[in-house]
XYZ file of C-alpha atoms in Angstrom:
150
model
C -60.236 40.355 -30.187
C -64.150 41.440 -29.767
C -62.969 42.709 -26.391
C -59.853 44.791 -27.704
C -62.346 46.147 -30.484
C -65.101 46.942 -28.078
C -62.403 48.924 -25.654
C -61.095 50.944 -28.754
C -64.001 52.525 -30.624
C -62.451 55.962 -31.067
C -64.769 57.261 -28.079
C -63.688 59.782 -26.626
C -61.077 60.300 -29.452
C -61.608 63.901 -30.918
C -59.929 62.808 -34.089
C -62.419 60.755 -35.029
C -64.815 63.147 -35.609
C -61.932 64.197 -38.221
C -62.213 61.010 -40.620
C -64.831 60.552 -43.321
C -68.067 59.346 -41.808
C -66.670 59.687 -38.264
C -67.006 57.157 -35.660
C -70.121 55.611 -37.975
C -68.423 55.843 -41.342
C -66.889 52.923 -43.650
C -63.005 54.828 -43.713
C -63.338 54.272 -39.714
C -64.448 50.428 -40.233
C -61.563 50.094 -42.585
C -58.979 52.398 -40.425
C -59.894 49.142 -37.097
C -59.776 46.408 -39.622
C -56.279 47.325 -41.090
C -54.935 48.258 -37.101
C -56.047 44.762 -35.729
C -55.077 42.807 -39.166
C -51.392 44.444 -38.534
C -51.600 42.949 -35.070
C -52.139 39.652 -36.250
C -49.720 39.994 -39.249
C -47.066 41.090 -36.559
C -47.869 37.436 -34.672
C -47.869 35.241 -38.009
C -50.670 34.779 -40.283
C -50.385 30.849 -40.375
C -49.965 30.567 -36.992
C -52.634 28.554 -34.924
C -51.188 29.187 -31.493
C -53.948 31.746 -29.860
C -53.069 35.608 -30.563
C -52.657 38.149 -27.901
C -54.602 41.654 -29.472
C -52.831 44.276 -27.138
C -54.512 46.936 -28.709
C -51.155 48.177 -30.195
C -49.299 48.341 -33.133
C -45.207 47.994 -33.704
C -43.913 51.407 -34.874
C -42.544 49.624 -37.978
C -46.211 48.904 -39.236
C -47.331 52.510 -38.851
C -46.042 53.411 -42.692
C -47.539 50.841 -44.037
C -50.825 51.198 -42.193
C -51.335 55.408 -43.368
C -50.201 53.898 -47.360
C -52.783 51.007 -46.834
C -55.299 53.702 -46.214
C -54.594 56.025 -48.880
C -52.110 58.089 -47.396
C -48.059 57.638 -48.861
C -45.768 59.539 -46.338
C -42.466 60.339 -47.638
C -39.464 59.027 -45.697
C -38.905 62.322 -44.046
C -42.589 62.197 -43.170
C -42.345 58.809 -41.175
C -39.376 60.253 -39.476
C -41.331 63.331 -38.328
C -44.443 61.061 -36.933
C -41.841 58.576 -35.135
C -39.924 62.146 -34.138
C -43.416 63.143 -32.759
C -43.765 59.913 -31.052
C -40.727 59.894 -29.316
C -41.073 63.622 -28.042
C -44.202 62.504 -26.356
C -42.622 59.790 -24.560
C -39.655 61.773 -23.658
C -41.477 64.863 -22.050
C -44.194 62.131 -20.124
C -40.525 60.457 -19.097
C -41.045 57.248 -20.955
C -38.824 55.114 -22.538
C -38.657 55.004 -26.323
C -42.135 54.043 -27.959
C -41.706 50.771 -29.860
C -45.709 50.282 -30.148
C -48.805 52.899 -30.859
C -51.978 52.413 -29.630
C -55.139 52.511 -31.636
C -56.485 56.018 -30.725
C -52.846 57.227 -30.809
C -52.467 55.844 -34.298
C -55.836 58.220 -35.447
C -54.229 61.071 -34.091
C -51.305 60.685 -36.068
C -52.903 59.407 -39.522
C -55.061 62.998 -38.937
C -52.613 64.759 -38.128
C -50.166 63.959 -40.445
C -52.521 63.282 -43.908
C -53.140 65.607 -46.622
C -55.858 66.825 -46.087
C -57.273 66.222 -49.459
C -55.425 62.688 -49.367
C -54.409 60.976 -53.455
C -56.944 57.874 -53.992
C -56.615 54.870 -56.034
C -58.424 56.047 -58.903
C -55.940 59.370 -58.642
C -52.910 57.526 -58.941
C -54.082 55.204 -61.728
C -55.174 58.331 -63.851
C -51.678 59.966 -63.343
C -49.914 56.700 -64.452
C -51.927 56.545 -67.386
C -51.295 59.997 -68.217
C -47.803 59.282 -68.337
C -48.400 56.255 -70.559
C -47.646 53.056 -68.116
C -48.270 49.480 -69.418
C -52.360 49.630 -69.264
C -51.733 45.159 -68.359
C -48.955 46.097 -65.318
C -49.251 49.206 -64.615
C -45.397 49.661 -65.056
C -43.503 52.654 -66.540
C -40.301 52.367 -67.918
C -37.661 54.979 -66.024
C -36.722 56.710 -69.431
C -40.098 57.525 -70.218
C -40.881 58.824 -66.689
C -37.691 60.939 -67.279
C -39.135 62.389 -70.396
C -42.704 63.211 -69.753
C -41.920 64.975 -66.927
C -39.389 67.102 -68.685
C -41.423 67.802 -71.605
Protein backbone atom coordinates (compact mmCIF):
# COMPACT_ATOMS: atom_id res chain seq x y z
CA UNK A 1 0.00 0.00 0.00
CA UNK A 2 2.88 2.63 1.20
CA UNK A 3 4.35 1.89 -2.22
CA UNK A 4 1.04 2.49 -4.32
CA UNK A 5 0.62 5.76 -2.12
CA UNK A 6 4.16 6.90 -2.56
CA UNK A 7 3.83 6.32 -6.64
CA UNK A 8 0.49 8.38 -6.66
CA UNK A 9 0.98 11.72 -4.92
CA UNK A 10 -0.78 13.87 -7.51
CA UNK A 11 2.83 14.99 -8.84
CA UNK A 12 2.85 15.97 -11.78
CA UNK A 13 -1.03 16.10 -11.79
CA UNK A 14 -2.10 19.75 -12.75
CA UNK A 15 -5.41 19.16 -11.09
CA UNK A 16 -4.15 19.07 -7.97
CA UNK A 17 -3.17 22.35 -7.76
CA UNK A 18 -7.14 22.70 -8.35
CA UNK A 19 -8.33 21.13 -4.87
CA UNK A 20 -8.42 22.98 -1.56
CA UNK A 21 -4.97 23.07 -0.03
CA UNK A 22 -3.43 21.42 -3.11
CA UNK A 23 -1.06 18.65 -3.01
CA UNK A 24 -0.41 19.75 0.97
CA UNK A 25 -4.02 20.28 1.95
CA UNK A 26 -6.42 18.01 4.25
CA UNK A 27 -9.34 17.65 1.08
CA UNK A 28 -6.18 15.97 -0.82
CA UNK A 29 -5.38 13.62 2.36
CA UNK A 30 -9.02 12.77 2.43
CA UNK A 31 -9.50 12.59 -1.62
CA UNK A 32 -6.13 9.27 -1.21
CA UNK A 33 -7.73 7.91 1.86
CA UNK A 34 -11.29 7.45 0.33
CA UNK A 35 -9.45 6.15 -3.35
CA UNK A 36 -7.33 3.42 -1.51
CA UNK A 37 -10.25 2.58 1.20
CA UNK A 38 -12.51 1.87 -2.12
CA UNK A 39 -9.73 -0.44 -3.22
CA UNK A 40 -9.85 -2.40 -0.27
CA UNK A 41 -13.70 -2.26 0.04
CA UNK A 42 -13.72 -3.62 -3.65
CA UNK A 43 -11.42 -6.81 -2.20
CA UNK A 44 -13.58 -7.39 1.11
CA UNK A 45 -13.23 -5.60 4.26
CA UNK A 46 -13.07 -8.85 6.48
CA UNK A 47 -10.91 -10.46 4.39
CA UNK A 48 -7.37 -11.49 5.76
CA UNK A 49 -5.97 -12.89 2.54
CA UNK A 50 -3.17 -10.07 1.52
CA UNK A 51 -4.70 -7.16 -0.81
CA UNK A 52 -3.34 -6.27 -4.13
CA UNK A 53 -3.51 -1.96 -4.22
CA UNK A 54 -3.33 -1.55 -8.12
CA UNK A 55 -3.59 1.95 -7.85
CA UNK A 56 -7.10 1.82 -9.49
CA UNK A 57 -10.50 2.07 -8.81
CA UNK A 58 -13.69 -0.01 -10.45
CA UNK A 59 -15.78 2.50 -12.46
CA UNK A 60 -18.76 1.49 -10.26
CA UNK A 61 -17.06 3.15 -7.11
CA UNK A 62 -16.40 6.44 -8.88
CA UNK A 63 -20.14 7.88 -7.79
CA UNK A 64 -19.80 7.03 -4.66
CA UNK A 65 -16.25 8.27 -4.22
CA UNK A 66 -17.19 12.30 -5.73
CA UNK A 67 -20.67 11.93 -3.03
CA UNK A 68 -18.21 10.70 -0.26
CA UNK A 69 -16.32 13.86 -0.88
CA UNK A 70 -18.97 16.31 -1.02
CA UNK A 71 -19.83 16.23 -4.47
CA UNK A 72 -23.63 14.40 -5.49
CA UNK A 73 -23.60 13.92 -9.36
CA UNK A 74 -26.89 13.40 -10.82
CA UNK A 75 -27.43 10.20 -12.82
CA UNK A 76 -26.98 11.99 -16.06
CA UNK A 77 -23.80 13.38 -14.54
CA UNK A 78 -22.18 9.86 -13.88
CA UNK A 79 -23.16 8.96 -17.34
CA UNK A 80 -21.32 11.98 -18.81
CA UNK A 81 -17.93 11.20 -16.64
CA UNK A 82 -18.17 7.31 -17.65
CA UNK A 83 -19.15 8.88 -21.39
CA UNK A 84 -15.87 10.90 -20.94
CA UNK A 85 -14.06 7.89 -19.87
CA UNK A 86 -14.90 5.78 -22.53
CA UNK A 87 -14.15 8.49 -25.32
CA UNK A 88 -10.66 8.53 -24.00
CA UNK A 89 -10.17 4.96 -24.32
CA UNK A 90 -11.78 4.78 -27.63
CA UNK A 91 -9.71 7.58 -29.45
CA UNK A 92 -6.16 6.05 -27.54
CA UNK A 93 -7.77 2.56 -29.13
CA UNK A 94 -8.40 0.90 -25.84
CA UNK A 95 -10.84 -1.34 -24.81
CA UNK A 96 -13.66 -0.18 -22.55
CA UNK A 97 -12.33 1.32 -19.14
CA UNK A 98 -13.64 -0.84 -16.28
CA UNK A 99 -11.04 0.83 -13.68
CA UNK A 100 -9.70 4.68 -13.14
CA UNK A 101 -6.58 5.41 -11.89
CA UNK A 102 -5.85 7.73 -9.04
CA UNK A 103 -4.64 10.88 -10.95
CA UNK A 104 -7.34 10.09 -13.56
CA UNK A 105 -9.96 10.02 -10.84
CA UNK A 106 -8.71 13.97 -9.75
CA UNK A 107 -9.15 14.99 -13.11
CA UNK A 108 -12.54 13.95 -13.26
CA UNK A 109 -13.78 14.91 -9.57
CA UNK A 110 -12.26 18.63 -10.89
CA UNK A 111 -13.56 18.56 -13.73
CA UNK A 112 -16.82 17.54 -13.17
CA UNK A 113 -17.61 19.36 -9.42
CA UNK A 114 -19.37 22.47 -8.83
CA UNK A 115 -17.25 24.58 -8.41
CA UNK A 116 -18.63 25.97 -5.27
CA UNK A 117 -19.46 22.21 -4.22
CA UNK A 118 -22.91 21.78 -1.29
CA UNK A 119 -21.21 20.72 2.23
CA UNK A 120 -22.58 18.88 5.06
CA UNK A 121 -23.52 21.71 7.06
CA UNK A 122 -25.40 23.06 3.61
CA UNK A 123 -27.50 20.21 3.25
CA UNK A 124 -28.45 19.90 6.93
CA UNK A 125 -29.55 23.67 6.95
CA UNK A 126 -31.77 23.10 3.80
CA UNK A 127 -33.43 20.01 5.46
CA UNK A 128 -34.13 21.90 8.40
CA UNK A 129 -35.53 24.64 6.52
CA UNK A 130 -37.95 22.40 5.14
CA UNK A 131 -38.80 21.05 8.59
CA UNK A 132 -37.23 17.27 8.61
CA UNK A 133 -37.35 15.17 11.84
CA UNK A 134 -34.44 17.24 13.85
CA UNK A 135 -33.74 13.04 15.61
CA UNK A 136 -33.58 11.37 11.73
CA UNK A 137 -33.20 13.75 9.63
CA UNK A 138 -36.22 12.39 7.56
CA UNK A 139 -38.91 14.38 5.67
CA UNK A 140 -42.07 13.06 4.96
CA UNK A 141 -42.81 13.20 0.86
CA UNK A 142 -46.09 15.32 1.38
CA UNK A 143 -44.41 17.89 3.18
CA UNK A 144 -41.48 18.08 0.71
CA UNK A 145 -44.33 18.42 -1.89
CA UNK A 146 -45.72 21.37 -0.10
CA UNK A 147 -42.89 23.55 0.94
CA UNK A 148 -41.59 23.59 -2.23
CA UNK A 149 -44.83 24.67 -3.78
CA UNK A 150 -45.59 27.24 -1.34
Amino acid sequence: LETSIQQSKGEGNCYVSLLEGGQDGEFFQELKDYFYFSQIHSQGEDTTAPRSITGKVMLTMVPNLMRALGYYPSEAEVTDMMTELQSEAEELGLSEPTHVDFDRFIALYTNHRPVFGIGKDQLGAAFQALQADPATGTLDADDLMAAMTT
